[in-house]
Amino acid sequence: MSPMNAAGKQNETQSFLAYGPEQREMLFSYFAVSLTVVAFCALLTALLFLTVPADPHDIVCTTASCAALDSLLEASVDWNRPPCTNFYAHVCSGWAQSHNFSVYRSHLHEFIGDVHWILARVLVPSHAQTPPQVVAAFYQSCTAVLVDGADELAPFRRQLQIAGVTWPRVFAKSNLMLTAASVYATFQVTALLRIRSSVRNLSSVLEVAPDETFLRGWRSTRDQLLRSGAYARFFHETKAIYAGNESSPGHLLDYQSFVRVEEVVLATLLQRRPIAGESEVRNIEGLAELTRNVSEMTWRKVAEKLSLSQSARALIINTDYLRQVDELLARVGERLLHYYLGWCVVQQMRRYVNQDLANSWYDYVGASVRPDQPADWKAHTDCMQLTEMLVGKLTFGRFVLWKVDGEDHDYVRTMAEVIARGLVQQVSEKAQWSHQRGRVPVELRDFRLELHVDNMRVVEEALGQRGLANRTSLISNWMDVAAAMSIINDTFRDRISTTYVKDLVARERYSLFDNTSRTLSLAPMFAMLPLYRRQLSDTAKFGALGTLLAKACFEVFLTKLANHSTALDEAFRRLRCFAESAQYRSDHLEIYHSAASFVIALDALRSLGSTDYKRLRMFDSLQSFFVLMCYLLCTPNTSDESIVSEAICNEAVKNSESFAVAFQCAPGTAMNPEKRCRFF
């Protein structure tokens, strides 16, 4: 090795310590500068990464509500069923194979269970009860009869007799109008007529109004029992249980005579179309002139019973209906009409008297309506219905406090308003065929969303003025609560009673359209998964609750076409397009309302300008919207409703270009057909 090479080799192996002080200081400087540059570059890269906005559609929602919703979907979605072939099967196969109830009925069961759990655990003092305690005590005394077997037949019968109800016996001296007024004043129960004291324009009047709601519902029940050949047994069994061993004057009516009376009453008062008479205000003398078979003396006794002055005015709501009742008095006689009024009262109250009468009702009527429900669940729903009848949404007051606050109400109101505005715009711009004399048939005020917040406050104030005399007795509580409700101003009084539970139990699927008011109705169970939780993303909220609101708004629009036959025919023609392209064809066009309307919810979501488009774990943001819409329809394979649910889901998505884009469905696949239906 040459000396030069040897020297080089020695230099290569020289240690850092071998350098001089100036050299070591220079190396330290170079090293420090290099580290600083590297650190600065790393920091700059990190800052750039953090400040570049990520696609909000790619951010997974990680709230507890989203995680719970993810779990529900994970158990339902079947990845072996391609979404572009049969979207309902893709979303619902897991649910359909593992559950005995639909998503809707499972949600309803959970809701009823939660409300019962809350009401049953409220401790009620014997005195100075708060309004929520009064509501809970009323509910508890009801379940004491229906679940625990408390028997209140004797006190019920006694109080009804005091009110004038003599059923099942016929008495020579009967006062139909006085009994109707007394029953309503005592129990807030209406039969044939609603006669009450009412405050109008700061003065008390005698109000006489029809009762068609119960009669129409009862006619349906009666027809069902007649078709099954069970009506005679039902009549005799009811009479035997209610009358018991009681001996009293008056004679019993045989079944054939009873049926003849009932047929005349129903045929007269329930004509094919509701009697649409004018309302009138008269004095008591004028009221007697209208009812030739009811004397002025009788009406004065009614006014006295209701603590009205003899100079009080009478408000007759629907004079034609009152004339029909007056004609019945002449045709069948007051004794028999009074007997039938008693029958109507007993049918409305029988489930709450004792278990024998309740079980008889379930055996003949209730089981055919909901045969798959356990007895306790039926009892809980019946007691909630009764509580609702008297105090309305305050029945769910504690549940609402638990699940909902003002921010939720504001959000849902905004959601409904945005969706309604979108529908009005669609009708205005793309449905000129529906316009009447150049006017759009709907406007924003037609889509009122009733949340009953003010009504709950008014009921609380009324209950706060009156406690319960005997918190364990249903009949006593019923009378105390009815007395408290009677003092409420009529501005709120007729809007207090609600039928949320009754309507929810009767349905097979979610619906936010109220057939009675012809507007939007939001039951308290909305604030539960899978419909709505505040911590869900906007996409999830609009895919679930939003699509239901859109469907309800669409149904409001259709009701506005009821008197415009040409436009209604065109609407049906457009709906038939969805029906004719469906694998399951049905003449019940209402099942295609979702297919025609859900796009309104999607457009409303896009119009929000929201930044909360977070996705669920298994689906991106847009996919989540469609998945949730169909998840609400999931039904077990054993149900007759499964084929209907499949048609509703698939017809909605297959007619949406956005769905084909979201799931990348190839043209010509089942869920991306060449021809699509459009309502607007």
XYZ file of C-alpha atoms in Angstrom:
680
model
C 0.000 0.000 0.000
C 1.365 3.454 -0.957
C 1.968 6.098 1.685
C -0.854 8.217 0.149
C -3.342 5.407 0.450
C -2.217 4.626 3.945
C -2.737 8.239 4.982
C -6.215 8.284 3.424
C -7.200 5.142 5.238
C -6.043 6.610 8.495
C -8.156 9.757 7.891
C -11.322 7.727 7.156
C -11.106 5.974 10.471
C -10.322 9.094 12.456
C -12.863 9.637 15.283
C -14.907 12.769 15.879
C -12.775 13.552 18.926
C -9.715 13.665 16.684
C -10.910 16.948 15.116
C -9.750 20.251 16.485
C -12.012 22.572 18.518
C -12.794 24.842 15.538
C -13.657 21.844 13.372
C -15.942 20.350 16.015
C -17.763 23.666 16.476
C -18.285 23.981 12.720
C -19.664 20.438 12.530
C -22.066 21.182 15.393
C -23.318 24.243 13.529
C -23.884 22.286 10.318
C -25.697 19.564 12.249
C -27.926 22.013 14.127
C -28.864 23.871 10.945
C -29.699 20.601 9.198
C -31.945 19.472 12.062
C -33.688 22.847 12.117
C -34.393 22.681 8.382
C -35.708 19.117 8.641
C -37.918 19.995 11.627
C -39.271 23.072 9.862
C -40.127 21.044 6.763
C -41.848 18.404 8.870
C -43.864 21.058 10.717
C -44.820 22.782 7.480
C -45.936 19.470 5.987
C -48.052 18.720 9.060
C -49.643 22.175 9.016
C -50.439 21.866 5.340
C -51.998 18.464 5.959
C -54.128 19.800 8.801
C -55.286 22.923 7.006
C -56.291 21.252 3.737
C -60.039 20.589 4.199
C -60.971 16.922 4.098
C -64.023 15.877 2.152
C -66.833 16.044 4.772
C -68.479 13.094 3.064
C -65.465 10.949 3.983
C -65.500 11.792 7.701
C -67.037 9.030 9.803
C -69.556 10.117 12.432
C -68.246 8.791 15.753
C -70.916 9.989 18.198
C -72.651 7.454 20.429
C -75.847 7.846 18.382
C -74.021 7.152 15.125
C -72.283 4.150 16.678
C -75.637 2.771 17.829
C -77.124 3.341 14.381
C -74.121 1.626 12.800
C -74.773 -1.406 14.997
C -78.407 -1.559 13.907
C -77.452 -1.402 10.240
C -74.617 -3.896 10.611
C -77.089 -6.481 11.896
C -79.491 -5.788 9.044
C -77.424 -5.235 5.896
C -76.550 -8.310 3.816
C -73.437 -7.721 1.720
C -74.127 -10.904 -0.223
C -77.191 -9.203 -1.742
C -75.975 -6.596 -4.268
C -77.615 -3.192 -3.738
C -78.084 -2.671 -7.470
C -80.066 -5.906 -7.854
C -82.507 -5.589 -4.952
C -81.820 -2.739 -2.582
C -84.452 -3.790 -0.046
C -82.852 -7.235 0.203
C -79.424 -5.630 0.586
C -80.577 -3.416 3.466
C -83.114 -5.668 5.182
C -82.196 -9.342 4.703
C -80.389 -9.552 8.030
C -83.316 -7.995 9.857
C -85.918 -10.036 7.998
C -84.281 -13.328 8.945
C -83.631 -12.577 12.612
C -86.663 -10.634 13.859
C -90.353 -11.338 14.391
C -91.317 -7.670 14.193
C -90.678 -4.926 11.681
C -88.260 -2.097 12.462
C -91.327 0.076 13.024
C -92.999 -2.279 15.496
C -89.728 -2.887 17.344
C -89.323 0.872 17.691
C -92.925 1.130 18.911
C -92.363 -1.626 21.483
C -89.306 0.170 22.813
C -91.203 3.464 22.996
C -94.176 1.972 24.875
C -91.780 0.173 27.201
C -89.842 3.360 27.961
C -92.979 5.416 28.653
C -94.401 2.685 30.895
C -91.098 2.353 32.760
C -91.070 6.095 33.455
C -94.728 6.404 34.543
C -94.736 3.243 36.646
C -91.796 4.415 38.757
C -93.082 7.843 39.741
C -93.738 8.034 43.483
C -97.015 9.860 44.110
C -97.743 11.437 47.515
C -101.271 11.373 48.917
C -101.465 15.177 48.868
C -99.956 18.127 46.984
C -99.208 16.192 43.818
C -97.407 17.936 40.974
C -98.983 17.732 37.483
C -96.526 15.007 36.340
C -97.376 13.042 39.492
C -101.105 13.374 38.741
C -100.526 11.982 35.241
C -98.427 9.121 36.601
C -100.975 8.302 39.331
C -103.763 8.185 36.757
C -101.762 5.813 34.564
C -100.765 3.647 37.533
C -104.384 3.317 38.699
C -105.309 2.204 35.175
C -102.635 -0.504 35.016
C -103.732 -1.583 38.501
C -107.047 -2.597 36.891
C -105.792 -4.026 33.602
C -102.587 -5.707 34.817
C -102.934 -6.240 38.559
C -106.628 -7.131 38.543
C -108.143 -4.357 40.673
C -111.946 -4.487 40.278
C -113.749 -1.149 40.011
C -117.007 -2.407 38.527
C -119.159 -1.352 41.482
C -117.886 2.256 41.725
C -117.943 2.638 37.927
C -121.507 1.426 37.722
C -122.537 3.663 40.631
C -121.010 6.810 39.121
C -122.513 6.081 35.710
C -125.921 5.670 37.303
C -125.484 9.014 39.053
C -124.716 10.509 35.625
C -127.934 8.959 34.281
C -126.646 5.825 32.506
C -129.062 2.973 33.259
C -127.800 0.416 30.737
C -128.490 -2.523 30.452
C -131.980 -1.642 31.692
C -134.654 0.440 30.009
C -136.497 2.933 32.185
C -139.746 4.701 31.488
C -138.340 8.028 32.629
C -135.195 8.801 30.653
C -133.583 12.113 29.814
C -131.241 11.718 26.853
C -129.867 15.264 26.777
C -129.304 15.508 30.520
C -127.474 12.157 30.577
C -125.249 13.102 27.624
C -124.318 16.356 29.375
C -123.672 14.633 32.721
C -121.486 11.897 31.217
C -119.309 14.433 29.427
C -119.021 16.663 32.494
C -118.049 13.693 34.683
C -115.769 11.686 32.385
C -115.126 13.750 29.211
C -116.771 10.876 27.309
C -119.060 11.709 24.391
C -121.968 9.574 23.192
C -124.357 10.567 20.361
C -123.957 14.242 21.324
C -121.356 16.337 23.103
C -123.248 18.683 25.403
C -121.144 20.923 27.628
C -120.552 24.367 29.053
C -118.189 26.304 26.831
C -116.550 29.729 27.031
C -116.991 31.738 23.848
C -116.114 35.422 23.582
C -115.676 35.668 27.362
C -119.167 34.327 28.081
C -120.343 30.816 28.933
C -122.633 29.128 26.436
C -124.426 25.792 26.181
C -122.606 23.943 23.407
C -124.315 21.103 21.532
C -122.107 19.260 19.030
C -122.140 15.931 17.128
C -120.325 12.777 18.129
C -119.489 10.992 14.920
C -115.955 9.904 15.834
C -116.929 7.140 18.240
C -119.945 6.065 16.187
C -117.904 5.639 13.001
C -115.274 3.630 14.813
C -117.918 1.560 16.557
C -119.723 0.796 13.308
C -116.510 -0.725 11.959
C -116.121 -2.871 15.097
C -119.776 -3.887 14.972
C -119.553 -4.899 11.307
C -116.527 -7.044 12.107
C -118.394 -8.823 14.916
C -121.471 -9.322 12.744
C -119.401 -10.858 9.943
C -117.801 -13.284 12.377
C -121.178 -14.207 13.871
C -119.998 -13.160 17.339
C -122.041 -10.012 17.950
C -124.871 -11.735 19.830
C -122.415 -13.492 22.154
C -120.544 -10.240 22.648
C -123.771 -8.438 23.569
C -124.943 -11.067 26.058
C -121.514 -11.485 27.641
C -121.086 -7.738 28.103
C -124.521 -7.477 29.677
C -123.889 -10.413 32.032
C -120.511 -9.134 33.253
C -121.586 -5.505 33.626
C -124.930 -6.118 35.318
C -123.687 -9.018 37.449
C -126.115 -9.934 40.203
C -127.455 -6.408 40.474
C -131.214 -6.208 40.695
C -132.851 -2.944 39.752
C -136.122 -1.759 38.247
C -136.573 -1.475 34.527
C -136.532 -4.255 31.968
C -133.699 -5.754 29.925
C -133.735 -5.415 26.155
C -133.360 -8.570 24.079
C -130.653 -8.817 21.419
C -132.950 -8.569 18.382
C -134.617 -5.407 19.677
C -131.212 -3.914 20.469
C -129.907 -4.621 16.949
C -132.967 -3.013 15.357
C -132.490 0.144 17.417
C -128.779 0.256 16.609
C -129.345 -0.143 12.881
C -131.730 2.806 12.827
C -129.378 4.998 14.869
C -126.291 4.269 12.770
C -128.131 4.573 9.472
C -129.538 7.950 10.504
C -126.485 9.563 12.082
C -123.781 8.050 9.881
C -124.881 8.845 6.386
C -122.570 8.150 3.480
C -121.205 11.653 3.780
C -120.835 13.502 7.075
C -123.745 15.794 7.819
C -122.448 19.277 7.084
C -124.871 21.564 8.820
C -124.371 25.187 9.763
C -123.553 26.342 13.271
C -126.025 28.597 15.027
C -126.251 30.616 18.209
C -129.678 30.768 19.824
C -131.192 31.290 23.217
C -132.642 28.296 25.053
C -136.121 29.009 23.702
C -134.709 28.976 20.186
C -132.891 25.712 20.899
C -136.190 24.127 21.923
C -137.760 25.346 18.679
C -135.057 23.478 16.755
C -135.689 20.213 18.662
C -139.413 19.578 18.592
C -139.021 16.390 20.643
C -136.892 17.983 23.369
C -138.777 20.469 25.499
C -137.586 23.858 26.639
C -137.824 22.587 30.221
C -135.369 19.784 29.415
C -132.843 22.200 27.944
C -133.182 24.437 31.002
C -132.434 21.446 33.244
C -129.340 20.782 31.155
C -128.218 24.406 31.563
C -128.787 24.176 35.315
C -126.820 20.916 35.495
C -123.882 22.643 33.809
C -124.125 25.693 36.126
C -125.237 27.964 33.298
C -127.703 30.796 33.713
C -131.163 30.450 32.235
C -130.355 33.356 29.929
C -127.273 31.616 28.532
C -126.930 31.383 24.785
C -126.783 28.012 23.034
C -124.154 27.248 20.390
C -125.342 24.471 18.082
C -122.473 23.035 16.045
C -124.057 21.346 13.013
C -127.768 21.998 13.251
C -128.574 19.244 10.729
C -127.042 16.595 12.988
C -129.081 17.806 15.965
C -132.228 17.626 13.829
C -131.351 14.014 12.979
C -131.045 13.176 16.684
C -134.372 14.888 17.280
C -135.979 12.766 14.550
C -134.563 9.626 16.170
C -136.318 10.570 19.396
C -139.575 10.455 17.471
C -138.764 7.263 15.540
C -137.347 4.992 18.249
C -138.453 6.807 21.390
C -136.394 8.451 24.097
C -136.281 5.323 26.283
C -134.591 3.197 23.610
C -132.321 5.993 22.377
C -131.264 6.609 25.975
C -130.570 2.872 26.302
C -128.341 3.004 23.218
C -126.496 6.039 24.574
C -125.711 3.947 27.665
C -124.404 1.119 25.453
C -122.056 3.589 23.708
C -120.745 4.911 27.030
C -120.109 1.411 28.391
C -118.229 0.365 25.235
C -115.886 3.340 25.581
C -115.193 2.682 29.271
C -115.444 -1.111 29.593
C -111.734 -1.899 29.238
C -111.015 0.145 32.355
C -113.688 -1.258 34.687
C -112.263 -4.684 35.500
C -110.290 -7.492 33.898
C -113.380 -9.515 32.975
C -114.791 -6.763 30.776
C -111.331 -5.963 29.403
C -110.570 -9.603 28.551
C -113.975 -9.974 26.933
C -113.137 -6.994 24.728
C -109.765 -8.449 23.782
C -111.322 -11.856 23.056
C -113.849 -10.461 20.615
C -112.226 -7.321 19.242
C -108.715 -6.615 20.499
C -107.161 -9.955 19.536
C -108.177 -9.563 15.914
C -106.562 -6.139 15.787
C -103.230 -7.106 17.370
C -103.121 -10.864 18.066
C -99.324 -10.986 18.387
C -99.034 -8.701 21.408
C -98.710 -9.908 25.027
C -101.512 -9.010 27.433
C -99.426 -6.601 29.511
C -98.342 -4.682 26.408
C -101.987 -4.290 25.339
C -102.852 -3.092 28.836
C -100.061 -0.515 28.786
C -101.126 0.837 25.394
C -104.786 0.997 26.460
C -103.886 2.926 29.614
C -101.741 5.339 27.608
C -104.634 5.860 25.190
C -106.965 6.687 28.069
C -104.432 9.072 29.619
C -103.924 10.744 26.227
C -107.664 11.181 25.806
C -107.734 13.303 28.953
C -104.378 15.113 29.161
C -102.991 14.742 25.640
C -99.256 14.899 25.056
C -98.574 15.529 28.754
C -98.928 11.730 28.992
C -95.399 11.634 27.580
C -94.146 14.699 29.456
C -91.406 12.920 31.402
C -90.361 10.931 28.326
C -90.104 14.171 26.342
C -87.965 15.763 29.072
C -85.666 12.749 28.872
C -85.336 12.603 25.092
C -86.110 16.055 23.691
C -85.350 19.714 24.329
C -86.035 23.010 22.611
C -83.073 22.608 20.269
C -84.523 19.351 18.939
C -87.920 20.945 18.352
C -86.276 23.863 16.550
C -84.265 21.510 14.334
C -87.279 19.396 13.406
C -89.397 22.475 12.714
C -86.660 23.788 10.444
C -86.391 20.415 8.725
C -90.153 20.338 8.110
C -90.142 23.924 6.850
C -87.270 23.343 4.420
C -88.929 20.197 3.074
C -92.327 21.894 2.780
C -90.767 24.846 0.977
C -89.121 22.445 -1.446
C -92.410 20.723 -2.170
C -94.220 24.034 -2.717
C -91.480 25.022 -5.162
C -91.787 21.701 -7.023
C -95.563 22.101 -7.270
C -95.215 25.700 -8.403
C -92.588 25.030 -11.087
C -93.198 21.459 -12.250
C -96.831 20.635 -11.487
C -98.805 23.287 -13.328
C -101.417 20.599 -13.956
C -102.342 20.867 -10.267
C -102.886 24.634 -10.277
C -106.432 25.877 -9.885
C -107.226 29.099 -11.739
C -103.538 29.850 -11.870
C -103.041 29.374 -8.141
C -100.725 26.840 -6.530
C -102.898 24.476 -4.429
C -100.549 24.472 -1.421
C -98.601 27.045 0.560
C -96.235 26.854 3.508
C -98.928 27.387 6.146
C -100.608 24.135 5.033
C -97.722 22.156 6.518
C -98.122 23.019 10.181
C -96.176 20.669 12.444
C -98.069 20.379 15.737
C -95.798 19.681 18.709
C -98.419 20.511 21.400
C -95.900 22.442 23.517
C -98.414 25.159 24.491
C -101.100 22.565 25.164
C -98.823 20.722 27.586
C -98.243 23.955 29.497
C -101.978 24.671 29.752
C -102.736 21.144 30.979
C -99.998 21.415 33.598
C -101.543 24.643 34.874
C -104.999 23.045 35.101
C -103.771 19.926 36.898
C -101.756 22.096 39.265
C -104.991 23.600 40.578
C -106.548 20.274 41.487
C -105.053 17.189 43.106
C -106.329 13.618 43.303
C -108.674 12.706 46.137
C -107.834 8.993 45.987
C -104.719 8.385 43.916
C -105.182 4.586 43.827
C -108.728 4.534 42.388
C -109.084 4.843 38.621
C -112.722 5.965 38.720
C -111.904 8.651 41.297
C -108.830 9.804 39.362
C -110.798 9.852 36.108
C -113.389 12.181 37.605
C -110.755 14.444 39.205
C -108.741 14.800 35.995
C -111.899 15.386 33.919
C -112.936 18.137 36.341
C -109.519 19.779 35.998
C -109.707 19.639 32.199
C -113.164 21.234 32.183
C -111.781 24.579 33.411
C -109.441 24.993 30.428
C -110.292 27.735 27.979
C -111.820 26.463 24.751
C -108.955 27.967 22.741
C -106.892 24.985 23.911
C -109.502 22.579 25.224
C -110.443 20.890 21.971
C -106.787 20.553 20.926
C -105.620 18.811 24.088
C -106.764 15.247 23.500
C -104.353 13.254 21.313
C -104.386 9.753 19.828
C -100.686 9.086 19.265
C -100.614 5.597 20.798
C -103.883 4.512 19.189
C -102.643 5.588 15.760
C -99.182 4.087 16.243
C -100.596 0.701 17.256
C -103.009 0.622 14.316
C -100.287 1.240 11.710
C -97.828 -1.141 10.086
C -95.323 1.500 9.015
C -94.127 4.954 9.997
C -96.445 7.792 9.039
C -96.340 11.464 10.000
C -99.586 12.381 8.227
C -102.640 12.917 10.431
C -105.780 11.868 8.569
C -108.017 13.822 10.938
C -106.294 17.206 10.825
C -104.887 16.657 7.305
C -101.496 17.918 8.362
C -98.206 16.754 9.896
C -98.173 14.833 13.166
C -94.981 14.051 15.079
C -95.381 11.433 17.810
C -92.991 11.689 20.807
C -91.240 8.502 19.675
C -89.585 10.506 16.879
C -86.693 11.314 19.232
C -85.374 7.745 19.222
C -83.222 5.704 16.889
C -83.523 4.956 14.063
C -85.490 8.151 13.382
C -83.678 10.988 15.090
C -81.050 11.891 17.649
C -79.405 15.275 17.784
C -75.922 13.718 17.578
C -76.634 12.129 14.178
C -75.382 13.852 11.046
C -77.752 15.885 8.896
C -77.592 13.182 6.241
C -78.792 10.534 8.693
C -81.563 12.775 10.032
C -82.862 13.586 6.561
C -82.564 9.990 5.352
C -84.756 8.768 8.215
C -87.045 11.446 9.682
C -86.687 13.734 6.670
C -88.033 11.208 4.164
C -91.051 10.603 6.433
C -91.709 14.341 6.638
C -91.445 14.576 2.847
C -93.992 11.784 2.448
C -96.355 13.496 4.900
C -95.999 16.816 3.052
C -96.743 15.021 -0.208
C -99.909 13.551 1.324
C -100.988 17.019 2.473
C -100.558 18.149 -1.132
C -102.768 15.310 -2.385
C -105.540 16.243 0.068
C -105.548 19.729 -1.432
C -106.496 18.169 -4.772
C -109.555 16.407 -3.349
C -111.991 18.920 -4.865
C -110.082 19.261 -8.136
C -110.928 16.030 -9.952
C -108.842 16.700 -13.066
C -105.698 17.364 -11.042
C -106.392 14.396 -8.768
C -106.742 12.097 -11.770
C -103.405 13.352 -13.102
C -101.780 12.737 -9.721
C -103.085 9.167 -9.712
C -101.832 8.650 -13.269
C -98.343 9.702 -12.231
C -98.436 7.444 -9.177
C -99.526 4.515 -11.359
C -96.229 4.793 -13.215
C -94.491 3.663 -10.018
C -97.066 0.925 -9.475
C -96.769 -0.433 -13.021
C -92.976 -0.638 -12.890
C -92.961 -2.377 -9.507
C -92.362 -6.081 -9.118
C -95.271 -6.036 -6.676
C -98.168 -4.263 -8.336
C -100.890 -2.826 -6.158
C -103.961 -0.674 -6.666
C -103.233 0.894 -3.272
C -101.324 3.822 -4.717
C -100.558 5.246 -1.272
C -97.733 2.740 -0.891
C -95.928 4.624 -3.672
C -96.135 8.005 -1.933
C -92.603 7.473 -0.628
C -91.293 6.784 -4.124
C -92.867 9.978 -5.401
C -91.764 12.206 -2.541
C -88.444 11.147 -1.008
C -86.441 13.177 -3.527
C -87.904 16.285 -1.864
C -86.056 15.364 1.333
C -82.825 14.801 -0.593
C -83.137 18.168 -2.345
C -83.912 19.820 1.003
C -80.777 18.314 2.525
C -78.680 19.654 -0.327
C -80.289 23.089 -0.049
C -79.331 23.424 3.622
C -75.733 24.222 2.847
C -74.900 22.019 5.807
C -71.343 21.079 6.708
C -72.520 18.050 8.665
C -72.463 15.412 5.930
C -70.580 12.883 8.030
C -70.891 9.320 6.864
C -71.767 6.181 8.743
C -69.096 3.545 9.189
C -70.289 1.211 6.411
C -71.637 3.769 3.929
C -70.650 7.134 2.579
C -72.861 10.151 3.172
C -75.187 9.804 0.173
C -75.413 6.043 0.553
C -76.382 6.514 4.217
C -79.373 8.613 3.141
C -80.794 5.824 0.961
C -79.955 3.023 3.398
C -81.795 4.706 6.268
C -84.825 5.460 4.119
C -85.204 1.748 3.361
C -84.126 0.504 6.787
C -87.276 2.065 8.261
C -89.266 -0.361 6.083
C -87.523 -3.595 7.102
C -90.059 -6.320 7.866
C -89.641 -10.007 8.794
C -89.973 -12.492 5.942
C -92.891 -14.139 7.739
C -94.992 -10.973 7.533
C -97.544 -10.362 4.802
C -96.240 -6.789 4.728
C -92.735 -7.736 3.574
C -93.576 -7.674 -0.126
C -95.224 -4.260 0.266
C -92.202 -2.897 2.132
C -89.907 -4.194 -0.599
C -91.965 -2.452 -3.259
C -91.949 0.857 -1.368
C -88.170 0.798 -0.938
C -87.161 -0.407 -4.380
C -89.548 1.850 -6.283
C -88.121 4.852 -4.490
C -84.456 4.137 -5.217
C -84.739 2.667 -8.722
C -86.364 5.881 -9.932
C -83.564 8.041 -8.518
C -80.496 8.922 -10.571
C -78.739 9.921 -7.352
C -79.099 6.385 -6.034
C -77.494 4.908 -9.144
C -74.574 7.305 -8.721
C -74.232 6.626 -4.986
C -74.010 2.847 -5.421
C -72.428 2.911 -8.902
C -75.181 0.794 -10.425
C -74.533 -0.085 -14.041
C -77.178 1.064 -16.541
C -79.815 -1.573 -17.131
C -79.543 -3.177 -13.683
C -82.734 -3.619 -11.700
C -82.093 -0.540 -9.564
C -80.891 1.588 -12.517
C -83.472 1.024 -15.264
C -83.512 2.846 -18.577
C -86.966 4.302 -17.934
C -87.759 6.117 -14.715
C -90.945 7.498 -13.201
C -91.151 11.090 -12.017
C -94.027 12.652 -10.177
C -92.771 16.219 -10.493
